Coordinates of C-alpha atoms in Angstrom, one line a residue:
X1 CA 6.1 19.0 30.2
X2 CA 3.6 16.5 28.7
X3 CA 4.6 12.9 29.1
X4 CA 4.2 11.0 25.8
X5 CA 3.6 7.3 25.3
X6 CA 6.7 5.1 24.7
X7 CA 6.0 4.5 21.0
X8 CA 5.7 8.2 20.3
X9 CA 9.1 8.5 22.0
X10 CA 10.5 6.0 19.5
X11 CA 8.9 8.1 16.6
X12 CA 10.5 11.2 18.0
X13 CA 13.9 9.5 18.4
X14 CA 14.0 8.2 14.8
X15 CA 12.9 11.6 13.5
X16 CA 15.7 13.4 15.3
X17 CA 18.4 10.7 14.8
X18 CA 17.7 9.7 11.2
X19 CA 15.4 12.4 9.9
X20 CA 12.7 9.9 9.2
X21 CA 9.1 11.2 8.6
X22 CA 6.7 9.6 11.0
X23 CA 3.0 9.8 11.8
X24 CA 0.4 8.4 14.3
X25 CA -1.9 5.6 13.2
X26 CA -5.3 4.4 14.5
X27 CA -4.6 1.6 17.0
X28 CA -7.4 -0.6 15.7
X29 CA -6.9 -0.4 12.0
X30 CA -3.2 0.7 11.6
X31 CA -4.4 3.3 9.1
X32 CA -3.4 7.0 9.2
X33 CA -5.7 9.2 11.3
X34 CA -8.4 11.1 9.3
X35 CA -7.7 14.6 8.3
X36 CA -10.1 17.5 7.6
X37 CA -13.4 16.6 5.9
X38 CA -12.3 18.4 2.7
X39 CA -9.3 16.1 2.3
X40 CA -10.7 12.7 3.4
X41 CA -10.8 10.1 0.7
X42 CA -8.4 12.1 -1.5
X43 CA -10.5 15.3 -1.8
X44 CA -10.3 17.3 -5.1
X45 CA -6.6 17.9 -4.9
X46 CA -3.4 15.9 -4.4
X47 CA -1.2 16.0 -1.3
X48 CA 1.3 18.2 -3.1
X49 CA -1.5 20.7 -3.7
X50 CA -3.0 20.5 -0.2
X51 CA -3.3 23.8 1.7
X52 CA -3.5 22.0 5.0
X53 CA -0.2 20.3 4.5
X54 CA 1.4 23.4 3.0
X55 CA 0.9 25.1 6.4
X56 CA 3.2 22.5 8.0
X57 CA 1.2 22.9 11.2
X58 CA 0.5 19.2 11.8
X59 CA -2.6 18.6 9.7
X60 CA -3.2 14.8 9.3
X61 CA -4.6 15.2 5.8
X62 CA -4.0 12.8 2.9
X63 CA -2.9 9.8 5.0
X64 CA 0.7 8.9 4.9
X65 CA 1.6 12.2 3.2
X66 CA 1.0 14.0 6.4
X67 CA 4.2 12.4 8.0
X68 CA 6.8 14.8 9.3
X69 CA 10.3 14.8 10.8
X70 CA 9.5 18.1 12.7
X71 CA 10.0 17.3 16.5
X72 CA 7.6 20.0 17.5
X73 CA 4.7 18.7 15.3
X74 CA 5.5 15.1 16.5
X75 CA 5.3 16.2 20.1
X76 CA 2.0 18.0 19.5
X77 CA 0.5 14.8 17.9
X78 CA 1.8 12.7 20.7
X79 CA 0.2 14.9 23.3
X80 CA -3.1 15.1 21.5
X81 CA -3.7 11.5 20.1
X82 CA -2.1 9.3 22.8
X83 CA -2.1 6.4 20.2
X84 CA 0.1 3.4 20.8
X85 CA 0.8 2.9 17.1
X86 CA 3.2 5.0 15.0
X87 CA 4.7 4.5 11.6
X88 CA 7.5 5.7 9.3
X89 CA 6.7 7.0 5.8
X90 CA 9.2 5.0 3.8
X91 CA 9.5 6.9 0.5
X92 CA 10.3 10.3 1.8
X93 CA 12.5 8.9 4.5
X94 CA 14.8 7.1 1.9
X95 CA 13.7 3.7 3.1
X96 CA 12.3 0.4 1.6
X97 CA 10.7 -2.3 3.7
X98 CA 10.4 -6.0 2.8
X99 CA 7.3 -7.1 4.6
X100 CA 7.2 -10.9 5.1
X101 CA 3.8 -12.2 6.1
X102 CA 2.9 -15.4 8.0
X103 CA -0.7 -15.7 7.0
X104 CA -0.6 -19.5 6.4
X105 CA -2.8 -21.0 3.6
X106 CA -1.9 -23.1 0.6
X107 CA 1.0 -21.7 -1.5
X108 CA 0.7 -21.5 -5.3
X109 CA 2.6 -23.9 -7.4
X110 CA 4.9 -21.0 -8.4
X111 CA 5.4 -18.8 -5.4
X112 CA 8.0 -16.5 -7.0
X113 CA 7.0 -13.9 -9.6
X114 CA 8.8 -14.7 -12.9
X115 CA 11.2 -17.2 -11.2
X116 CA 10.7 -21.0 -11.3
X117 CA 10.4 -22.5 -7.8
X118 CA 13.3 -25.0 -7.3
X119 CA 12.3 -28.6 -7.8
X120 CA 14.2 -29.7 -4.7
X121 CA 12.7 -27.1 -2.4
X122 CA 9.6 -27.8 -0.4
X123 CA 6.6 -25.5 -0.8
X124 CA 6.9 -22.4 1.4
X125 CA 4.9 -22.1 4.6
X126 CA 4.8 -18.3 4.5
X127 CA 6.6 -15.2 3.2
X128 CA 9.7 -15.8 5.3
X129 CA 10.2 -19.2 3.5
X130 CA 9.5 -17.6 0.1
X131 CA 12.0 -14.8 0.7
X132 CA 14.7 -17.2 2.1
X133 CA 14.4 -19.4 -1.0
X134 CA 14.7 -16.4 -3.3
X135 CA 17.8 -15.3 -1.4
X136 CA 19.2 -18.8 -1.7
X137 CA 18.7 -18.8 -5.4
X138 CA 20.9 -15.6 -5.5
X139 CA 23.5 -17.3 -3.3
X140 CA 22.6 -15.1 -0.4
X141 CA 21.8 -15.8 3.2
X142 CA 18.7 -14.5 5.0
X143 CA 19.6 -10.9 6.0
X144 CA 19.9 -10.3 9.7
X145 CA 22.3 -7.4 9.4
X146 CA 19.7 -4.7 9.0
X147 CA 16.9 -3.3 11.1
X148 CA 14.3 -6.0 11.6
X149 CA 10.9 -5.8 13.3
X150 CA 8.9 -8.8 14.3
X151 CA 5.1 -8.3 13.9
X152 CA 2.5 -9.6 16.4
X153 CA 1.6 -12.4 13.9
X154 CA 5.2 -13.6 13.6
X155 CA 6.0 -11.9 10.4
X156 CA 9.1 -9.7 9.7
X157 CA 9.8 -6.3 8.4
X158 CA 13.3 -5.9 6.9
X159 CA 14.2 -2.2 6.6
X160 CA 16.8 -0.9 4.2
X161 CA 18.0 2.5 3.0
X162 CA 17.1 3.2 -0.6
X163 CA 17.1 5.9 -3.2
X164 CA 14.1 8.2 -2.3
X165 CA 11.2 8.0 -4.7
X166 CA 12.7 5.2 -6.9
X167 CA 10.9 2.1 -5.8
X168 CA 7.3 1.0 -6.2
X169 CA 5.3 -0.7 -3.5
X170 CA 3.6 -4.1 -4.3
X171 CA 1.9 -7.1 -2.9
X172 CA 2.7 -10.7 -3.7
X173 CA -0.7 -12.2 -4.3
X174 CA -2.3 -14.9 -6.3
X175 CA -5.5 -14.3 -8.2
X176 CA -8.4 -16.7 -7.7
X177 CA -7.9 -19.9 -9.7
X178 CA -4.3 -19.1 -10.7
X179 CA -1.3 -21.2 -9.8
X180 CA 1.4 -18.5 -9.8
X181 CA 2.3 -15.2 -8.3
X182 CA 2.2 -12.6 -11.0
X183 CA 2.7 -9.4 -9.0
X184 CA 5.2 -8.2 -6.5
X185 CA 8.2 -10.4 -5.7
X186 CA 6.7 -13.5 -4.2
X187 CA 4.0 -15.2 -2.2
X188 CA 3.3 -13.3 1.1
X189 CA 6.1 -10.8 0.3
X190 CA 5.1 -7.2 0.3
X191 CA 7.4 -4.4 -0.9
X192 CA 6.7 -1.1 0.7
X193 CA 8.4 2.0 -0.6
X194 CA 7.3 5.2 -2.4
X195 CA 3.9 5.8 -0.8
X196 CA 4.2 3.0 1.8
X197 CA 4.7 2.9 5.5
X198 CA 5.5 0.4 8.2
X199 CA 4.7 0.3 11.9
X200 CA 7.6 1.2 14.2
X201 CA 8.9 -1.2 16.9
X202 CA 7.2 -0.7 20.2
X203 CA 3.8 -0.1 18.7
X204 CA 1.0 -2.1 20.3
X205 CA -2.2 -3.2 18.6
X206 CA -4.9 -5.6 20.0
X207 CA -3.0 -8.6 18.5
X208 CA 0.3 -7.7 20.3
X209 CA 3.4 -5.6 20.1
X210 CA 5.8 -4.9 17.2
X211 CA 9.3 -5.7 18.5
X212 CA 12.8 -5.0 17.2
X213 CA 14.3 -8.4 16.2
X214 CA 17.8 -7.2 15.3
X215 CA 20.9 -6.1 17.2
X216 CA 21.4 -3.1 15.0
X217 CA 19.3 0.1 15.1
X218 CA 20.4 1.2 11.7
X219 CA 19.0 -0.1 8.3
X220 CA 21.6 -1.5 5.9
X221 CA 21.8 -0.3 2.3
X222 CA 19.5 -2.1 -0.1
X223 CA 21.3 -5.3 -1.2
X224 CA 22.5 -5.3 -4.8
X225 CA 20.8 -8.7 -5.5
X226 CA 17.5 -7.5 -4.1
X227 CA 17.6 -4.3 -6.1
X228 CA 18.2 -6.4 -9.3
X229 CA 15.1 -8.5 -8.4
X230 CA 13.1 -5.4 -7.8
X231 CA 14.1 -4.1 -11.3
X232 CA 13.3 -7.5 -12.8
X233 CA 9.8 -7.5 -11.3
X234 CA 8.9 -4.0 -12.3
X235 CA 9.4 -2.1 -9.1
X236 CA 11.7 0.6 -10.5
X237 CA 9.7 3.8 -10.9
X238 CA 12.5 5.4 -13.0
X239 CA 12.5 2.6 -15.6
X240 CA 10.9 3.3 -18.9
X241 CA 8.0 0.8 -19.1
X242 CA 7.4 -1.2 -22.1
X243 CA 4.1 0.1 -23.6
X244 CA 1.3 -2.4 -22.9
X245 CA -2.3 -2.4 -23.8
X246 CA -4.5 -3.0 -20.7
X247 CA -6.7 -6.1 -21.0
X248 CA -10.3 -4.9 -21.5
X249 CA -12.5 -5.4 -18.4
X250 CA -15.4 -7.8 -18.8
X251 CA -18.5 -6.1 -17.6
X252 CA -22.1 -7.4 -18.0
X253 CA -25.1 -5.2 -17.7
X254 CA -27.4 -5.8 -14.8
X255 CA -30.6 -6.2 -16.9
X256 CA -31.5 -4.8 -20.3
X257 CA -32.8 -1.3 -19.3
X258 CA -31.1 1.9 -20.2
X259 CA -29.7 2.6 -16.7
X260 CA -28.1 -0.9 -16.6
X261 CA -26.4 -0.4 -20.0
X262 CA -25.3 3.1 -19.0
X263 CA -23.8 1.8 -15.7
X264 CA -22.0 -1.0 -17.5
X265 CA -20.5 1.4 -20.0
X266 CA -19.5 3.8 -17.3
X267 CA -17.6 1.0 -15.5
X268 CA -15.9 -0.1 -18.6
X269 CA -14.8 3.5 -19.4
X270 CA -13.6 4.1 -15.8
X271 CA -11.6 0.9 -15.8
X272 CA -10.0 1.5 -19.2
X273 CA -8.9 5.0 -18.2
X274 CA -7.6 3.9 -14.8
X275 CA -5.7 0.8 -16.0
X276 CA -3.8 3.0 -18.5
X277 CA -2.7 5.6 -16.0
X278 CA 1.0 5.9 -15.0
X279 CA 2.9 6.9 -11.9
X280 CA 2.1 10.3 -10.4
X281 CA -0.9 10.8 -12.8
X282 CA -3.6 10.9 -10.1
X283 CA -4.5 7.2 -10.1
X284 CA -5.7 7.3 -6.5
X285 CA -7.9 10.3 -7.1
X286 CA -9.3 8.7 -10.3
X287 CA -10.1 5.5 -8.4
X288 CA -11.9 7.4 -5.6
X289 CA -14.0 9.5 -8.0
X290 CA -14.9 6.5 -10.1
X291 CA -15.9 4.6 -6.9
X292 CA -18.1 7.5 -5.7
X293 CA -19.9 7.8 -9.1
X294 CA -20.5 4.0 -9.5
X295 CA -21.5 3.6 -5.8
X296 CA -24.4 5.9 -6.6
X297 CA -25.4 3.6 -9.5
X298 CA -25.1 0.6 -7.2
X299 CA -27.5 2.2 -4.7
X300 CA -29.9 3.0 -7.5
X301 CA -29.9 -0.7 -8.5
X302 CA -28.3 -0.1 -11.9
X303 CA -25.2 -2.4 -11.4
X304 CA -23.9 -4.9 -8.9
X305 CA -21.5 -3.8 -6.2
X306 CA -19.3 -6.9 -6.4
X307 CA -18.8 -6.3 -10.1
X308 CA -17.9 -2.7 -9.6
X309 CA -15.4 -3.4 -6.8
X310 CA -13.7 -6.3 -8.6
X311 CA -13.4 -4.4 -11.9
X312 CA -12.1 -1.2 -10.4
X313 CA -9.6 -3.1 -8.2
X314 CA -8.3 -5.1 -11.2
X315 CA -7.8 -1.8 -13.1
X316 CA -6.1 -0.1 -10.2
X317 CA -3.7 -3.0 -9.7
X318 CA -2.9 -2.9 -13.5
X319 CA -2.1 0.8 -13.0
X320 CA 0.3 -0.2 -10.2
X321 CA -1.6 1.1 -7.2
X322 CA -0.7 -0.8 -4.0
X323 CA -3.3 -3.1 -2.6
X324 CA -3.8 -1.0 0.6
X325 CA -4.4 2.2 -1.3
X326 CA -6.9 0.4 -3.5
X327 CA -8.9 -1.0 -0.6
X328 CA -8.9 2.4 1.1
X329 CA -9.9 4.4 -2.0
X330 CA -12.8 1.9 -2.8
X331 CA -14.1 2.0 0.8
X332 CA -13.9 5.8 0.9
X333 CA -15.7 6.0 -2.5
X334 CA -18.5 3.7 -1.5
X335 CA -19.0 5.6 1.7
X336 CA -19.7 8.7 -0.4
X337 CA -22.0 7.6 -3.2
X338 CA -22.9 10.3 -5.8
X339 CA -26.6 10.1 -6.8
X340 CA -26.8 9.4 -10.6
X341 CA -28.7 11.8 -12.7
X342 CA -30.5 11.4 -16.0
X343 CA -30.7 8.2 -18.1
X344 CA -34.1 7.3 -16.9
X345 CA -35.9 4.3 -18.5
X346 CA -37.6 4.9 -21.8

């Protein structure tokens, strides 16, 4: 019998004990391992339509959507990849993670999304401080009665059971020049749910080891107060959104020639369409395809790369795509530029 690495044994245990869907990650990047060439970067089909995944034979296509609770497949992966980093796919496992970062830096004036920071509270040092203050505002203590994982950087993952497929992922970030958090829950607080994953305890990366920080091995139910704040901040995928008109993206042509004007128009059109897309409408695939097309125009000198990446990222965030998915889709798209045709100078 093949001996598997300890982290793979943890993954196998939670799959058998809890029915969680797990998958191996690249030890250097903490990203899912690449699948077949036809599926990398999103391919021309969704994970639900993927023939590789439909065979249930252990294909690692479509990133986190390859996760499985099948012990036989997990054992096969463990024997083949020997990676020290494994993760649980949260959405399909009926889980939600509150990821509290400790990245340092200067906090914004208003670290909570849509909630005034208390006048008598000092500015937060990190996501742990931000979350503790939010809990205090709800007359709650910092939760230590659920499954906690300490990250190598000193951050925390709080894991809860939650209604499968209900909650959106998000990142609490501040745009350049802004003074308030306007997405997610709060500064350096990431919510990981529907299409998200977190690294399992015992996993080791170059920076250190993820360690269980709780006495319990079982996640608690999502607290009522936190669920209410998730609804308030727009994380409920089942809620009927208030129709909004996406803010038009500002795009300037890189020159006055025909190609530059065409590229600027293509970027505006791609951003307008992407920003207006809803959940489960192919947003990730649209972002990837737009990136490949516009990457070709960047290579041809028709438009600036920074402008393309910034505009597409803003549109994707407006559409509700998690920051990690946005970065991955843009990188994949720019790695596969499509040569533009036509529109030569007059």
